[in-house]
PDB file of C-alpha atoms in Angstrom:
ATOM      1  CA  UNK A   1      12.087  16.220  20.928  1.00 65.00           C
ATOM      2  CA  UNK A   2      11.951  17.802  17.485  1.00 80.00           C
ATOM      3  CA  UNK A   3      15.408  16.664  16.880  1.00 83.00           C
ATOM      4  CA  UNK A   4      15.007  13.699  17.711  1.00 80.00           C
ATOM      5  CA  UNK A   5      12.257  12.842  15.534  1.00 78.00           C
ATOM      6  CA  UNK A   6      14.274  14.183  12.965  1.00 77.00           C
ATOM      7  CA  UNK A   7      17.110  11.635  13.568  1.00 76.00           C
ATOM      8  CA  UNK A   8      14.995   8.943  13.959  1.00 71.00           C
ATOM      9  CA  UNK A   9      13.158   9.860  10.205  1.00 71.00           C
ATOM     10  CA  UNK A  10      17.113  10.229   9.008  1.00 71.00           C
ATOM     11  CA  UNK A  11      18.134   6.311  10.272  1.00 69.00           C
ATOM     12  CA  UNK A  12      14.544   4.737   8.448  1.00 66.00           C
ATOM     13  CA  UNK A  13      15.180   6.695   5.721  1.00 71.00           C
ATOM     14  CA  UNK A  14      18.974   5.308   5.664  1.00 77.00           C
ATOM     15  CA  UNK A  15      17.451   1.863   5.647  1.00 80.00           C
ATOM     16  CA  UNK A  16      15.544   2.793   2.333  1.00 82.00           C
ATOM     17  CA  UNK A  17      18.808   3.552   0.601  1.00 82.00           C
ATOM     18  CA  UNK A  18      20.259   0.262   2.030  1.00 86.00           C
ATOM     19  CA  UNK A  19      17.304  -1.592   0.494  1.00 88.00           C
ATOM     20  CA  UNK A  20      17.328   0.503  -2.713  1.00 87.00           C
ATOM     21  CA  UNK A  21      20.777  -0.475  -3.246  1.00 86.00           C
ATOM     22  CA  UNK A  22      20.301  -4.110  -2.676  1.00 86.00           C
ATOM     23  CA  UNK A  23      17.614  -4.517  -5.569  1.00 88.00           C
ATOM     24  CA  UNK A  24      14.297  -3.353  -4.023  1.00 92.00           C
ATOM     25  CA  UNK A  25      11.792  -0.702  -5.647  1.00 94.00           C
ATOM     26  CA  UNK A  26      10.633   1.418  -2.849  1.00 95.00           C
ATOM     27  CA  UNK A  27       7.930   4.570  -3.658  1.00 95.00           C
ATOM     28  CA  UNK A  28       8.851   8.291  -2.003  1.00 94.00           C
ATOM     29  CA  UNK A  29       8.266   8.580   1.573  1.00 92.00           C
ATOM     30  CA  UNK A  30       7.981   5.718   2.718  1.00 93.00           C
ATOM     31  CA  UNK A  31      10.310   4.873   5.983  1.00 91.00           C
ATOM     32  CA  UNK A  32      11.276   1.036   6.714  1.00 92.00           C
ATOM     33  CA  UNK A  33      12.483   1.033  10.871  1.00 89.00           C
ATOM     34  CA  UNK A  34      16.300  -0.077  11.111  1.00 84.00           C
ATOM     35  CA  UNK A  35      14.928  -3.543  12.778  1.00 90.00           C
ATOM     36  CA  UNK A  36      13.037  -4.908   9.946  1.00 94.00           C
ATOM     37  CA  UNK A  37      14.067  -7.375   7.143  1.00 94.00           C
ATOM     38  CA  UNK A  38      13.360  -7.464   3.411  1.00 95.00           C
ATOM     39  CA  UNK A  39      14.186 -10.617   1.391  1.00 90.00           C
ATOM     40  CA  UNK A  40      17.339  -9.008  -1.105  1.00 87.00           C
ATOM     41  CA  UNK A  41      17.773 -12.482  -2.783  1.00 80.00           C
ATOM     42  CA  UNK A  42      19.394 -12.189  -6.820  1.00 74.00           C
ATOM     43  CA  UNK A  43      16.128 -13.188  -8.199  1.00 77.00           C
ATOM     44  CA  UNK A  44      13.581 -12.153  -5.983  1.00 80.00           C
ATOM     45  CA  UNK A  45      11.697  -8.802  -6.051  1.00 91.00           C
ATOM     46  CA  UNK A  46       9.908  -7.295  -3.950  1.00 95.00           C
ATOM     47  CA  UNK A  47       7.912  -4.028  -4.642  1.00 96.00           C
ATOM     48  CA  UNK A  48       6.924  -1.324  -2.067  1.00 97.00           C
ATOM     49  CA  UNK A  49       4.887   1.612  -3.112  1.00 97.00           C
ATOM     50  CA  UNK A  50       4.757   5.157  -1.621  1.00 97.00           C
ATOM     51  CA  UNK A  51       4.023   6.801   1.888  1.00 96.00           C
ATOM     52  CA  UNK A  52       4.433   2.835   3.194  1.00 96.00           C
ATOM     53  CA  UNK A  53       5.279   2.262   7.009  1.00 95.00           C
ATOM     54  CA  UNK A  54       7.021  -0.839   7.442  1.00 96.00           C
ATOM     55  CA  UNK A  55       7.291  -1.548  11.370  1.00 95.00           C
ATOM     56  CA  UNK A  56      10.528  -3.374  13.482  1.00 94.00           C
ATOM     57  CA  UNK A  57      10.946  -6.809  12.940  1.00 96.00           C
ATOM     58  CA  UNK A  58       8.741  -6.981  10.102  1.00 97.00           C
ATOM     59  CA  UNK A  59       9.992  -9.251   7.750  1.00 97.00           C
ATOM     60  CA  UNK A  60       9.159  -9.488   3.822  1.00 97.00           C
ATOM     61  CA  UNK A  61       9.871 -12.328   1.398  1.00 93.00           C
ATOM     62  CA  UNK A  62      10.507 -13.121  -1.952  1.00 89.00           C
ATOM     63  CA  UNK A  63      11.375 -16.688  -2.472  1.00 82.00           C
ATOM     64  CA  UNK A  64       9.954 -19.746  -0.834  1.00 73.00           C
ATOM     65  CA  UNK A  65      13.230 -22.417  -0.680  1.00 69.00           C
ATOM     66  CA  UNK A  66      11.039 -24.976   1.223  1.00 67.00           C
ATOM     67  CA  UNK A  67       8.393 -25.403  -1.516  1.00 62.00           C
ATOM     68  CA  UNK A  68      11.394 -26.283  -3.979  1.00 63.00           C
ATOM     69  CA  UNK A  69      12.803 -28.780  -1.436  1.00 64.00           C
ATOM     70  CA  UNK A  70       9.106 -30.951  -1.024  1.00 67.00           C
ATOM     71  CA  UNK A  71       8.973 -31.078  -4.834  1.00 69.00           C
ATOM     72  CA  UNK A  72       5.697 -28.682  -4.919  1.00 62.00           C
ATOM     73  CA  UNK A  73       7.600 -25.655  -7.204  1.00 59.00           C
ATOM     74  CA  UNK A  74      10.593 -25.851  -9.882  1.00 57.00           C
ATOM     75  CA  UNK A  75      13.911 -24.230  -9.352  1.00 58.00           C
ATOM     76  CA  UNK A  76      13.250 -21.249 -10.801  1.00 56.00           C
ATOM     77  CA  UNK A  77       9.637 -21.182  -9.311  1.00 61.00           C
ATOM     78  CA  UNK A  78      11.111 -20.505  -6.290  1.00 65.00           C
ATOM     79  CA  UNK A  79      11.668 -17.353  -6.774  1.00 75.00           C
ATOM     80  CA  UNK A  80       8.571 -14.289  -6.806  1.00 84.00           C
ATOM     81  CA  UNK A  81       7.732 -10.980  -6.843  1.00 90.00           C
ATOM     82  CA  UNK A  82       5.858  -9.530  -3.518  1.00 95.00           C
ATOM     83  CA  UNK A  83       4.141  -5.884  -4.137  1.00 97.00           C
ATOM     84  CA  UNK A  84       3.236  -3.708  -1.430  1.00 98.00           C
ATOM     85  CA  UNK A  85       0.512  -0.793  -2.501  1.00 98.00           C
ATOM     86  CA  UNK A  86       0.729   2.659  -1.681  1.00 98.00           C
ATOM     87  CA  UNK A  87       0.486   4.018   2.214  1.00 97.00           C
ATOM     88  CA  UNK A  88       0.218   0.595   3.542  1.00 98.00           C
ATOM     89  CA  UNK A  89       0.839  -0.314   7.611  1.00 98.00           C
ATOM     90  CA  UNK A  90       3.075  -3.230   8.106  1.00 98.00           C
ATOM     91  CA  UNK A  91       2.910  -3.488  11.950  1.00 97.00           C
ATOM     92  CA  UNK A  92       6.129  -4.809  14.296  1.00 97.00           C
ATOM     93  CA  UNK A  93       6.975  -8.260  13.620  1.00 98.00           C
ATOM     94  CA  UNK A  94       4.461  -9.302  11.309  1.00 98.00           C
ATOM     95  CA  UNK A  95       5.596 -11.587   8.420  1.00 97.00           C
ATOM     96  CA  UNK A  96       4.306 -11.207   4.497  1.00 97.00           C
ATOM     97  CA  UNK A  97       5.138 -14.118   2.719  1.00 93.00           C
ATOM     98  CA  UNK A  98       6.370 -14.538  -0.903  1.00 90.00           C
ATOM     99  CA  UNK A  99       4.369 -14.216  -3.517  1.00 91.00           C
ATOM    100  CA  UNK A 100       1.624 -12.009  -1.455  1.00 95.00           C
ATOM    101  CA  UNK A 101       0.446  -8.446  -3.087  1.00 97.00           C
ATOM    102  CA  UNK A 102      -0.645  -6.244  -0.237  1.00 98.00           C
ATOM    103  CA  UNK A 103      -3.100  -3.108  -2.279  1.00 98.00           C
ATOM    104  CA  UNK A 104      -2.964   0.399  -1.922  1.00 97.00           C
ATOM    105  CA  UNK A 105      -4.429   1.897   2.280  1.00 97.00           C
ATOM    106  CA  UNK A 106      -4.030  -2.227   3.849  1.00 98.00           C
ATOM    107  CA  UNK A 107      -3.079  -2.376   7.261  1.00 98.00           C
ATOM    108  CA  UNK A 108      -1.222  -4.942   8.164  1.00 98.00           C
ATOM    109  CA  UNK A 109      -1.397  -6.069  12.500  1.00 97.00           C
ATOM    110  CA  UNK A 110       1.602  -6.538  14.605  1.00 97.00           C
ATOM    111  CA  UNK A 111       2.741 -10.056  14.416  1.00 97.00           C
ATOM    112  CA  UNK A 112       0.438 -10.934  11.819  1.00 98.00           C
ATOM    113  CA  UNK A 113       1.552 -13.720   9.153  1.00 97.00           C
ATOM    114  CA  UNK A 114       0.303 -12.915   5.636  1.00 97.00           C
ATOM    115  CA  UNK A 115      -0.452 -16.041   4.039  1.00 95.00           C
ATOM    116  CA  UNK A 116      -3.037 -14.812   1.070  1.00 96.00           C
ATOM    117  CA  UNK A 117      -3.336 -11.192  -1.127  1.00 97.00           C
ATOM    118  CA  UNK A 118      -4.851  -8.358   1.331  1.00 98.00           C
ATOM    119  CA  UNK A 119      -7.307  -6.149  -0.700  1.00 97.00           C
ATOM    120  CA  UNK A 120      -6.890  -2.787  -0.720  1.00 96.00           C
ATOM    121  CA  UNK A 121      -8.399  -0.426   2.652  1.00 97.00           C
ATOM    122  CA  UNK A 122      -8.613  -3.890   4.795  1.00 97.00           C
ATOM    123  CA  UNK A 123      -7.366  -4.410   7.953  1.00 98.00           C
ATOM    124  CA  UNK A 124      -5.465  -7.767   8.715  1.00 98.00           C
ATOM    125  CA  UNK A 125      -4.223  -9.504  11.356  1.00 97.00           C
ATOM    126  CA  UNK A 126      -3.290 -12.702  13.137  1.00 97.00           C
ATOM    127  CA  UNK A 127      -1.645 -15.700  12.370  1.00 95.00           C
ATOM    128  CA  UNK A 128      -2.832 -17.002   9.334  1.00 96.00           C
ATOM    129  CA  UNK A 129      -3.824 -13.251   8.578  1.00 96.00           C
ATOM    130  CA  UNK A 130      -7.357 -12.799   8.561  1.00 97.00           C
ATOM    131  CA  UNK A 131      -8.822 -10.092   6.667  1.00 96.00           C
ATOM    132  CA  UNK A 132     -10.801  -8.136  10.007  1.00 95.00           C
ATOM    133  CA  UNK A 133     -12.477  -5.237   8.932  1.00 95.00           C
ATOM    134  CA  UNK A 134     -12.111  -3.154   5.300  1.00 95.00           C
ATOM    135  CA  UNK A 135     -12.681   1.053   5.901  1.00 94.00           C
ATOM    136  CA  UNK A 136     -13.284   3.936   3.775  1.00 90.00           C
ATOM    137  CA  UNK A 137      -9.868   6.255   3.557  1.00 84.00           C
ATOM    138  CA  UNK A 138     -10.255   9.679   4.413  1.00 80.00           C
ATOM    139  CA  UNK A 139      -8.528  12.235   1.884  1.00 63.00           C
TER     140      UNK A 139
END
């Protein structure tokens, strides 16, 4: 079982590197599952801080095409930064959208479309994410 674990730690940590290499800061330990996309577009950037969890499926953008396309942003608009804190939860399949800035302890729910900036030690979920329930960290 041990070893295991340890191959499964070795294949998130792989997709770090992948991401690393593509443009995007990621903090120390923080594991992204194999299944889970971040936006690697040439002027996009996305942030992730340290200790993160980023779950399968989750997906996490940094441009917003559509917004160009009705008129409502310029060209270069388009194109944002998205910052995830410091030992944040992104559960399976939930969706942060560009522009967003998830703080430092958020947890993010499992299918859960962020729409609007989490604060930091809040719990959000749903679709649009609703902030649920902020908690005091234990160090």
């Amino acid at each position: 079982m041990k070893l295991l674990s340890k191959i499964i730690t070795i294949i998130r940590q792989s997709n770090c590197w992948y991401y690393r290499a593509r443009g995007v800061t990621i903090g120390k330990n923080t594991l992204i599952s194999f299944g889970a996309w971040i936006d690697t577009s040439k002027k996009a950037k996305v942030i992730i801080g340290d200790r993160c969890l980023i779950g399968n499926g989750a997906k996490i953008l940094a441009h917003d095409w559509a917004k160009y396309k009705l008129g409502l942003k310029g060209k270069s608009e388009h194109y944002t930064t998205t910052i995830i804190g410091n030992r944040v939860f992104i559960g399976m399949n939930a969706i942060i959208l560009s522009g967003i800035r998830i703080e430092d302890g958020a947890i993010i729910g499992a299918g859960a479309v962020v729409t609007k900036n989490v604060p930091q030690y809040t719990i959000a979920t749903g679709n649009p994410a609703k902030l649920i329930k902020t908690y005091n960290p234990i160090h």
